[in-house]
XYZ file of C-alpha atoms in Angstrom:
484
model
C -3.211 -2.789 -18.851
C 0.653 -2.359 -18.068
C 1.615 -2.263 -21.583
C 2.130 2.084 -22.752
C 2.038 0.698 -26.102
C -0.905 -1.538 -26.400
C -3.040 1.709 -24.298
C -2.045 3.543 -26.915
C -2.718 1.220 -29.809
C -5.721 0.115 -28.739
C -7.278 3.973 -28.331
C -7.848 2.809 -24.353
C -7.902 5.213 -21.861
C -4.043 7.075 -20.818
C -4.346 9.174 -18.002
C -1.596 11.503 -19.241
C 1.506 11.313 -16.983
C 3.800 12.404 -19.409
C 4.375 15.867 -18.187
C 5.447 14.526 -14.185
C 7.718 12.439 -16.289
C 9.544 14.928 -18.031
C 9.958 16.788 -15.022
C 11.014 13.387 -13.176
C 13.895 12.859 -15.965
C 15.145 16.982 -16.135
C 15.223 17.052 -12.164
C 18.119 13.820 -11.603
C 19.877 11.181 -13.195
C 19.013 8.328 -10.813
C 15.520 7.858 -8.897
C 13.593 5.662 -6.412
C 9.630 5.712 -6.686
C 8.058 3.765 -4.225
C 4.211 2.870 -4.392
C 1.659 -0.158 -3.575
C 1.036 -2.950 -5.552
C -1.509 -2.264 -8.780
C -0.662 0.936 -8.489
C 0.758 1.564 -11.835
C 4.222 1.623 -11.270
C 4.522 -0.834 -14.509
C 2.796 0.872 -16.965
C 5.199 4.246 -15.990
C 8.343 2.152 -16.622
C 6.734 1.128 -20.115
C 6.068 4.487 -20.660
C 9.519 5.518 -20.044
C 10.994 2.470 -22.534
C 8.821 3.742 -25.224
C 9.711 7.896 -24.557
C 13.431 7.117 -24.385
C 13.353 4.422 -27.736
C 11.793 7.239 -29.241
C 8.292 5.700 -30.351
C 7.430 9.227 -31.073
C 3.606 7.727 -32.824
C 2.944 6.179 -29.275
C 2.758 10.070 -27.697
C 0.687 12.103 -30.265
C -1.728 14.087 -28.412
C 0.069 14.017 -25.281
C 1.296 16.672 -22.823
C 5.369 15.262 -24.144
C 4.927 15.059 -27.744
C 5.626 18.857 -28.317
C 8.527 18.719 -25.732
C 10.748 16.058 -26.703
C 13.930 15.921 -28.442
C 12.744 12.289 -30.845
C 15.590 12.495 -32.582
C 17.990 10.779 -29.900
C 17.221 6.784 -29.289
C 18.744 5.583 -26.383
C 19.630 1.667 -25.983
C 16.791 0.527 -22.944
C 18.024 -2.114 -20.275
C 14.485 -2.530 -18.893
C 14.111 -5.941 -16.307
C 11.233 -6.370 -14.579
C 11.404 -9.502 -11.236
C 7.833 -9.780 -11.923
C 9.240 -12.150 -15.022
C 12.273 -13.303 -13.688
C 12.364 -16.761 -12.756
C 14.109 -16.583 -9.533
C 11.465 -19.153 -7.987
C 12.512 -21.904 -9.896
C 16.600 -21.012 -11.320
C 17.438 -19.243 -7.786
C 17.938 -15.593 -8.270
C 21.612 -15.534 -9.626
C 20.889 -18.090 -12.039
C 17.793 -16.020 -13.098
C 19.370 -12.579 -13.343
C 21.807 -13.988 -15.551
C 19.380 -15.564 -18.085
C 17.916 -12.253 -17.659
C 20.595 -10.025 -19.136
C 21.048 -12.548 -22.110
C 17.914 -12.450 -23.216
C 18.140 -8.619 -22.572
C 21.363 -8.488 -24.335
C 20.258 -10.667 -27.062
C 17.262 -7.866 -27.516
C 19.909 -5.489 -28.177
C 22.085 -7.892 -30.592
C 24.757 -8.116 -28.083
C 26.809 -11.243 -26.916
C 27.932 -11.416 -23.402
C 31.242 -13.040 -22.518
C 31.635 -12.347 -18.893
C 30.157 -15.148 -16.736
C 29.606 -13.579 -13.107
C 26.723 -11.695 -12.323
C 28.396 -8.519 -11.530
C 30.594 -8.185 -14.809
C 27.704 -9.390 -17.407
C 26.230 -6.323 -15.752
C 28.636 -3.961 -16.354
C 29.522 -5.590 -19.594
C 25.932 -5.304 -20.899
C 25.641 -1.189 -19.786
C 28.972 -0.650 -21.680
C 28.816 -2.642 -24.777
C 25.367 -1.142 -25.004
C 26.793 2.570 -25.138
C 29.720 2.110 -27.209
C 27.478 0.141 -29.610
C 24.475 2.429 -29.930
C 26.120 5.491 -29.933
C 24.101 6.656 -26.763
C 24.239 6.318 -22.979
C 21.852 4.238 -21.714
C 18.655 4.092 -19.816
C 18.350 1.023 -17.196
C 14.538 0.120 -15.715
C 13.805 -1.458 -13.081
C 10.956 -2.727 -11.761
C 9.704 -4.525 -8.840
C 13.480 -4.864 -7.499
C 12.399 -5.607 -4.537
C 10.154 -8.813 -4.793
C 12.550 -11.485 -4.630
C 13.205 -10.385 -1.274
C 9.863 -9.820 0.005
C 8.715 -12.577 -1.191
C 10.660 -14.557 0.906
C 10.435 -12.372 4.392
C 8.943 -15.454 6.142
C 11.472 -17.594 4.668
C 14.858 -15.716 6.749
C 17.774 -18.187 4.683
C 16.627 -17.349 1.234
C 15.831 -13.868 1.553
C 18.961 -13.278 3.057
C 20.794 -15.120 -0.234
C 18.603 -12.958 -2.248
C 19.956 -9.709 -0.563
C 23.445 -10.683 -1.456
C 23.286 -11.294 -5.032
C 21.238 -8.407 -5.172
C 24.051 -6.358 -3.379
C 26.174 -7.361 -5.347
C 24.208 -6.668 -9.065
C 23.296 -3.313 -7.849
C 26.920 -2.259 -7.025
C 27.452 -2.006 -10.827
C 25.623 1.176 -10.666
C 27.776 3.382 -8.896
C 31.124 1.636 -10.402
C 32.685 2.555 -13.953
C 29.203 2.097 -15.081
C 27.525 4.964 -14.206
C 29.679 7.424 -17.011
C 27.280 5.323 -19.495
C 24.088 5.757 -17.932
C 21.445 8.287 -18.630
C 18.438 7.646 -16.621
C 18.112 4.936 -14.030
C 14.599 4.264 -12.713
C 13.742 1.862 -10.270
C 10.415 1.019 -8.522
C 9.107 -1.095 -6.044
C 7.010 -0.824 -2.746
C 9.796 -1.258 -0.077
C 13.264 0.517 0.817
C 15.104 -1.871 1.933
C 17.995 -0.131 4.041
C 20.601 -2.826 3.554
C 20.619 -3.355 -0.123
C 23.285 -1.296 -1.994
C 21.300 0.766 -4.117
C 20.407 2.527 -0.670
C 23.335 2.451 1.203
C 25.901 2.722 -1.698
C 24.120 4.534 -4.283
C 24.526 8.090 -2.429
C 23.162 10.105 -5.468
C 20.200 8.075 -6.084
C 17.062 10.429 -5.895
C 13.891 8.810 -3.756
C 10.747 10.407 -5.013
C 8.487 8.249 -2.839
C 7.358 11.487 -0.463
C 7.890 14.141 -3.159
C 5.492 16.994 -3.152
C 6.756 17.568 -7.341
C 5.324 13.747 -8.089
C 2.997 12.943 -5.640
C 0.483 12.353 -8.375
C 2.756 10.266 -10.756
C 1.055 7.082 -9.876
C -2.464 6.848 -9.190
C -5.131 9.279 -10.904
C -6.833 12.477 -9.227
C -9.717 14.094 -8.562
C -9.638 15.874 -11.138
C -8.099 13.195 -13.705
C -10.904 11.114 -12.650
C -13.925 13.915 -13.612
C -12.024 14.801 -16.821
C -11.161 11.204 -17.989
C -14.384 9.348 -17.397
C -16.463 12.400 -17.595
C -19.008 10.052 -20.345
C -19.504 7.362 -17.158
C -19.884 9.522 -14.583
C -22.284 11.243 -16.405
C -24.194 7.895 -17.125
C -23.998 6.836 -14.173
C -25.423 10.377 -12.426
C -28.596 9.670 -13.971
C -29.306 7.089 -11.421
C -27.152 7.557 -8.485
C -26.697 11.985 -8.375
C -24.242 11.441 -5.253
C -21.811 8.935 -7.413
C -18.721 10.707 -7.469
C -19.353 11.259 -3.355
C -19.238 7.170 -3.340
C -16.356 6.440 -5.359
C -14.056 8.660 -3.357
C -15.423 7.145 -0.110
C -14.749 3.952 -2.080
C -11.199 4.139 -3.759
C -9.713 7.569 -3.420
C -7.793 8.917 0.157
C -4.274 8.127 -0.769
C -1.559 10.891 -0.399
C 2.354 10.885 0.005
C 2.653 14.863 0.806
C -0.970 15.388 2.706
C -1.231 17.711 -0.424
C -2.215 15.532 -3.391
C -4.693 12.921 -2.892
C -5.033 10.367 -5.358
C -7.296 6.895 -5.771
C -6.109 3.834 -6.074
C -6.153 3.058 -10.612
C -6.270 -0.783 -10.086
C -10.098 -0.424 -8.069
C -10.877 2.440 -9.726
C -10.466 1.518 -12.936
C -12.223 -2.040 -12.510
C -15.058 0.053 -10.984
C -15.615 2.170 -14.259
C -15.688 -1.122 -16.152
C -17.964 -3.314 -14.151
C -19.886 0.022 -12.332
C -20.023 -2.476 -8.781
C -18.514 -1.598 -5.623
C -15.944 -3.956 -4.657
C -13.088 -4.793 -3.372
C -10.929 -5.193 -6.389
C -7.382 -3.988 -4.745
C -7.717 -6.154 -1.423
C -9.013 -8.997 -2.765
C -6.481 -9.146 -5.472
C -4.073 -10.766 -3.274
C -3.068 -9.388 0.442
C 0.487 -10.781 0.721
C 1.351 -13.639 3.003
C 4.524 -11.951 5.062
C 1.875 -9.280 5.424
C -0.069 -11.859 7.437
C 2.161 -13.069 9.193
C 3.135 -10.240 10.907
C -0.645 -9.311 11.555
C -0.841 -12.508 13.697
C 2.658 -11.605 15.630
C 0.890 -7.984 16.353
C -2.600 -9.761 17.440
C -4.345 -7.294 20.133
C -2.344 -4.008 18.207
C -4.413 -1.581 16.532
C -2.708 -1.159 13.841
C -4.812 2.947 12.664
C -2.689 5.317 13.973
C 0.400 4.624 14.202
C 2.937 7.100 14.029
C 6.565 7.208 12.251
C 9.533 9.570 11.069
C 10.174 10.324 7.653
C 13.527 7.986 8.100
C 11.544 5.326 9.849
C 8.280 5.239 7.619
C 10.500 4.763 4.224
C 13.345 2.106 5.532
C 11.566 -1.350 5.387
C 13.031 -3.956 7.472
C 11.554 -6.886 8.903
C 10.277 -5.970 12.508
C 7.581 -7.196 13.864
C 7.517 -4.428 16.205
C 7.217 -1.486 13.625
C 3.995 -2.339 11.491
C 3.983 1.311 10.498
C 6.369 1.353 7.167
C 5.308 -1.923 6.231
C 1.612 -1.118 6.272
C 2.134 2.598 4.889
C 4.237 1.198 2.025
C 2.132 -1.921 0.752
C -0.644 0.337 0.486
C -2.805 -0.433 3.689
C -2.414 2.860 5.832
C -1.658 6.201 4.104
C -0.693 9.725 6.081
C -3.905 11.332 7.674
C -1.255 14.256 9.392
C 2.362 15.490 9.692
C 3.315 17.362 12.656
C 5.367 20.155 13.033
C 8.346 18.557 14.083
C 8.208 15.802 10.971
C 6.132 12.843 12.650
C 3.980 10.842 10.102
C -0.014 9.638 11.544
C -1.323 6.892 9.538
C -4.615 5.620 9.062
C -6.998 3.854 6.637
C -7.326 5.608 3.038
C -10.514 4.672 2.403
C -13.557 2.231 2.963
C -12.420 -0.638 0.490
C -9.163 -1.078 2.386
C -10.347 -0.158 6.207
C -13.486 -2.952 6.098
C -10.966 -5.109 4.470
C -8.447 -4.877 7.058
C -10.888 -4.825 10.076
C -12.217 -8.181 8.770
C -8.547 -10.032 8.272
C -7.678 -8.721 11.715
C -10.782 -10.095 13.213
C -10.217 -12.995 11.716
C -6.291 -13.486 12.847
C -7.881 -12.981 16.349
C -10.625 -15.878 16.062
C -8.068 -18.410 13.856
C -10.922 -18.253 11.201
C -11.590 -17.046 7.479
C -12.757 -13.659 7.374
C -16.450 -14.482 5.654
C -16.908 -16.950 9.026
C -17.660 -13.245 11.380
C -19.541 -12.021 9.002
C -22.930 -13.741 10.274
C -21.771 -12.687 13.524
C -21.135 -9.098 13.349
C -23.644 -8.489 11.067
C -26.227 -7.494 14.059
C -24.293 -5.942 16.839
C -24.094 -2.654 15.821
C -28.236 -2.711 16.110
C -28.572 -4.466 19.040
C -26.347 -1.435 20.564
C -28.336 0.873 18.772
C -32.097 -0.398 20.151
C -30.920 -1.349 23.840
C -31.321 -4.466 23.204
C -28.431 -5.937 25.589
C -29.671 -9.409 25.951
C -29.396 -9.966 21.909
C -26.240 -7.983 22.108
C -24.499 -10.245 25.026
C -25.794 -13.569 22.830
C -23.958 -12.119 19.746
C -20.840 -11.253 21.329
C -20.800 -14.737 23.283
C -21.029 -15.948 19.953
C -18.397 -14.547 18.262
C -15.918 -15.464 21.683
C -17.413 -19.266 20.975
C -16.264 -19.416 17.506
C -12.753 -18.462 18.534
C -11.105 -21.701 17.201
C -9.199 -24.163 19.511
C -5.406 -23.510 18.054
C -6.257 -19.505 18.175
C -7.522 -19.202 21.613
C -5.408 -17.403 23.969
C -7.957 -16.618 26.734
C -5.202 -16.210 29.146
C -4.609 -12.672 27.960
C -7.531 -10.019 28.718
C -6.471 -8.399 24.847
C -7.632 -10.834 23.463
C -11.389 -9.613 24.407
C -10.555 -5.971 24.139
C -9.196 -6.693 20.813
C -12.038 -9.014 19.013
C -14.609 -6.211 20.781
C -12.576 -3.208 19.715
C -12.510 -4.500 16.121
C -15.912 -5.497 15.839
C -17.315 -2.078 17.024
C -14.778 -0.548 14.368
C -15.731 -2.919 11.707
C -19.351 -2.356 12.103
C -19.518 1.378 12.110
C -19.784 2.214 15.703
C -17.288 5.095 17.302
C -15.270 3.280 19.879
C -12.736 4.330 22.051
C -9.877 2.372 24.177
C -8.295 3.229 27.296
C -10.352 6.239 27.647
C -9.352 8.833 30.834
C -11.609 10.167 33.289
C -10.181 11.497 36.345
C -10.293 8.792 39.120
C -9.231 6.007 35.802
C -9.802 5.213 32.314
C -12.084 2.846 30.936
C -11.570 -0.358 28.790
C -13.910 0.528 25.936
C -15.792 3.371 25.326
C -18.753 3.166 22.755
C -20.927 5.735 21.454
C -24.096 5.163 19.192
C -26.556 7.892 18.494
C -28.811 7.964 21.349
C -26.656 5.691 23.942
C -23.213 5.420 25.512
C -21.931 2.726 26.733
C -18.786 2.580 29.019
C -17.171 -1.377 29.391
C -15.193 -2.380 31.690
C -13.370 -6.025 31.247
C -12.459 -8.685 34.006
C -10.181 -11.685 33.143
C -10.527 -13.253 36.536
C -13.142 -11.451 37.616
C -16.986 -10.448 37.347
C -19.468 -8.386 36.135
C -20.338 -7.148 39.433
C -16.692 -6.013 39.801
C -16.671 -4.860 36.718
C -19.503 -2.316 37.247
C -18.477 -1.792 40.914
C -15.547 0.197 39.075
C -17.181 1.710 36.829
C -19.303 3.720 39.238
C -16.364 3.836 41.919
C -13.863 5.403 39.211
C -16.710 7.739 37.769
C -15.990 6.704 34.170
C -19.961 7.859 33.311
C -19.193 11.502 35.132
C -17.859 13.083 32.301
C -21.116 12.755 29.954
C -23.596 13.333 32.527
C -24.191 16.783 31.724
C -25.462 16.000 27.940
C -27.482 12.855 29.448
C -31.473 12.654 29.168
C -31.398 10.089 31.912
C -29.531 8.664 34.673
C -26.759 6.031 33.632
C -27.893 2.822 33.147
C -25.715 0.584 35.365
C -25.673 -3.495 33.793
């Protein structure tokens, strides 16, 4: 549910925010929260319409109730791009409609026509009108131009108008604003509420609301304490699971918090899943996979600058990833560098699978089968099984994906598989004559591979024992390597 309201008048389940709220609105005027998809960013603007209309019922028993001043209504502009029609009206056309209907909400009558001054008109009119400065929402601001990041023309149209809407805010306008709160899960650097807006606040990496969006540990064991408990009876190491499962995300590498959207459907239907991933990956994400094919896209690296300004670069995964929700920080170095990886196993399997599948042109469920036995074969010795699955997997490589010209290609579809299937595997790894191609390491066995576009496997091993890459774990060996 996105709706404060119907939570609340339905007796469902409000993991109270209210408190990181009022902090959010006493600290600044204007702020920027950015956060993934599903990941309640909705439901805190709709908590922040109802606090600031002063629906004082809607907060009884909550953290604000007691510290709120309900006698002061303020007159809400709240638009959210997730309902305006900017797919079918174009996006001026659709903003427009937008503040009418908003302004008929608030018995007002608009008489400007542009874009910019029905704007402006609507924020003052408002104020004089209700007595009150007033509170503008915004959510989602961003989707009308990521939506369109494979489509260059339009999202560059949709940039300008929305250049030119958001200038408003930092005109005349802002003497009648209270609170401005805007969400979304890029920062775009070229759109003016960025480059203009100089006192606009972005919370995305701040330690104070790190835990604003998305519930806790400890939110999680006091909240759903009754189906935890239930569900101990059968399964003692549940809480062990759903963290593996759903938790790992953390903007300050202080907070950690899982992700509500899986978490929540998880409490409900008490199945593992993949309820985030499979909700919809988006299709510019995609698209840029396929222009990054052979990049491993776990740990990559990014300054604070870099990892919150989203532009369109095929050659810098790292914000994109980090802000839709796919990597989160694992470690920030001394001198401010951000190291992403995987949050947790719902969204690492996930992503292993879609990039496997980018590399073979096929849908993800089509490796499966394939996969599904190498890690064993590894495990047992068994190298003739483990050659026929891998020559398998190369043989289902369709026609319009193949690119067998480029030795990645291999590296990459063997790389990912190991990953994918549990196995520790290493790249590029150094001795001290070379380093290696791939590196893998199973319980009892290690196996060092070494790949040859144009050659074979006797040069291929040939190097190996000329460059020494077995020396270094000869020490801890039981037996002699193994050369095949």
């Amino acid at each position: 549910m996105q709706s404060f309201r119907i939570i609340r008048e339905d007796g469902a389940v409000y993991v109270d925010k209210t408190e990181l709220i009022y902090q959010m609105i006493q600290a600044g005027r204007y702020n920027f929260l950015s956060r993934p998809r599903r990941f309640g960013k909705s439901l805190l603007v709709s908590t922040l319409m109802e606090l600031f209309s002063g629906n004082k019922a809607l907060f009884e028993g909550l953290w604000i109730y007691d510290h709120w001043d309900w006698n002061t209504r303020y007159p809400v502009i709240r638009l959210s791009f997730n309902d305006v029609s900017y797919e079918e009206l174009g996006l001026k056309e659709a903003l427009s409609q937008a503040l009418a209907k908003k302004a008929k909400s608030l018995d007002i009558e608009l008489s400007f026509t542009s874009l910019k001054d029905r704007f402006a008109e609507l924020i003052e009119v408002a104020a004089k009108k209700y007595g009150q400065q007033v509170v503008i929402l915004i959510d989602e601001y961003d989707k009308p131009i990521t939506d369109y990041i494979t489509k260059p023309e339009i999202m560059d149209q949709n940039r300008s108008v929305m250049k030119e809407f958001y200038s408003v805010l930092k005109g005349d306008s802002a003497d009648d604003i209270r609170f401005l709160f805007i969400t979304g899960i890029t920062q775009y650097a070229k759109v003016s509420i960025f480059s203009d807006l100089n006192n606009l606040d972005n919370i995305s990496l701040s330690n104070q609301f790190s835990a604003i969006a998305g519930i806790t540990q400890q939110e999680l064991e006091s909240y759903f304490a009754t189906e935890i408990a239930e569900m101990m009876q059968d399964t003692p190491d549940i809480l062990d699971q759903i963290k593996t499962w759903y938790n790992g995300y953390t903007w300050d590498m202080q907070t950690w918090v899982y992700n509500p959207f899986s978490l929540l459907h998880f409490m409900a239907k008490r199945e593992f899943k993949d309820y985030w991933y499979q909700s919809g990956t988006p299709s510019f994400l995609v698209a840029l996979l396929k222009k990054n094919t052979f990049r491993e896209v776990e740990h990559l690296e990014a300054g604070e600058r870099a990892l919150m300004n989203f532009e369109v670069d095929p050659g810098n995964l790292a914000p994109i990833l980090f802000q839709s929700g796919y990597l989160t920080i694992k470690h920030i170095t001394e001198g401010g560098v951000y190291e992403l990886g995987y949050p947790n196993r719902e969204v690492k399997g996930n992503m292993l699978e879609a990039i496997l599948s980018i590399y073979r042109g096929v849908n993800p469920t089509q490796s499966i089968p394939l996969y599904a036995n190498i890690a064993g074969t590894l495990r047992i010795r068994d190298i003739n099984a483990f050659i026929a699955a891998i020559n398998a997997l190369f043989a289902g490589i369709t026609y319009e994906a193949w690119n067998a010209d480029q030795e990645a290609i291999f590296n990459g579809i063997l790389q990912t598989t190991f990953t994918l299937v549990g196995l520790d595997v290493k790249a590029e790894v150094h001795s001290a004559k070379g380093r290696c191609d791939l590196l893998v390491e199973t319980a009892e066995y290690i196996y060092v591979m070494e790949l040859k576009l144009d050659g074979n496997a006797q040069d291929a091993l040939n190097q190996i024992k000329a460059k020494g890459y077995m020396e270094p774990y000869l020490e801890s060996a039981e037996q002699l390597p193994n050369y095949m």
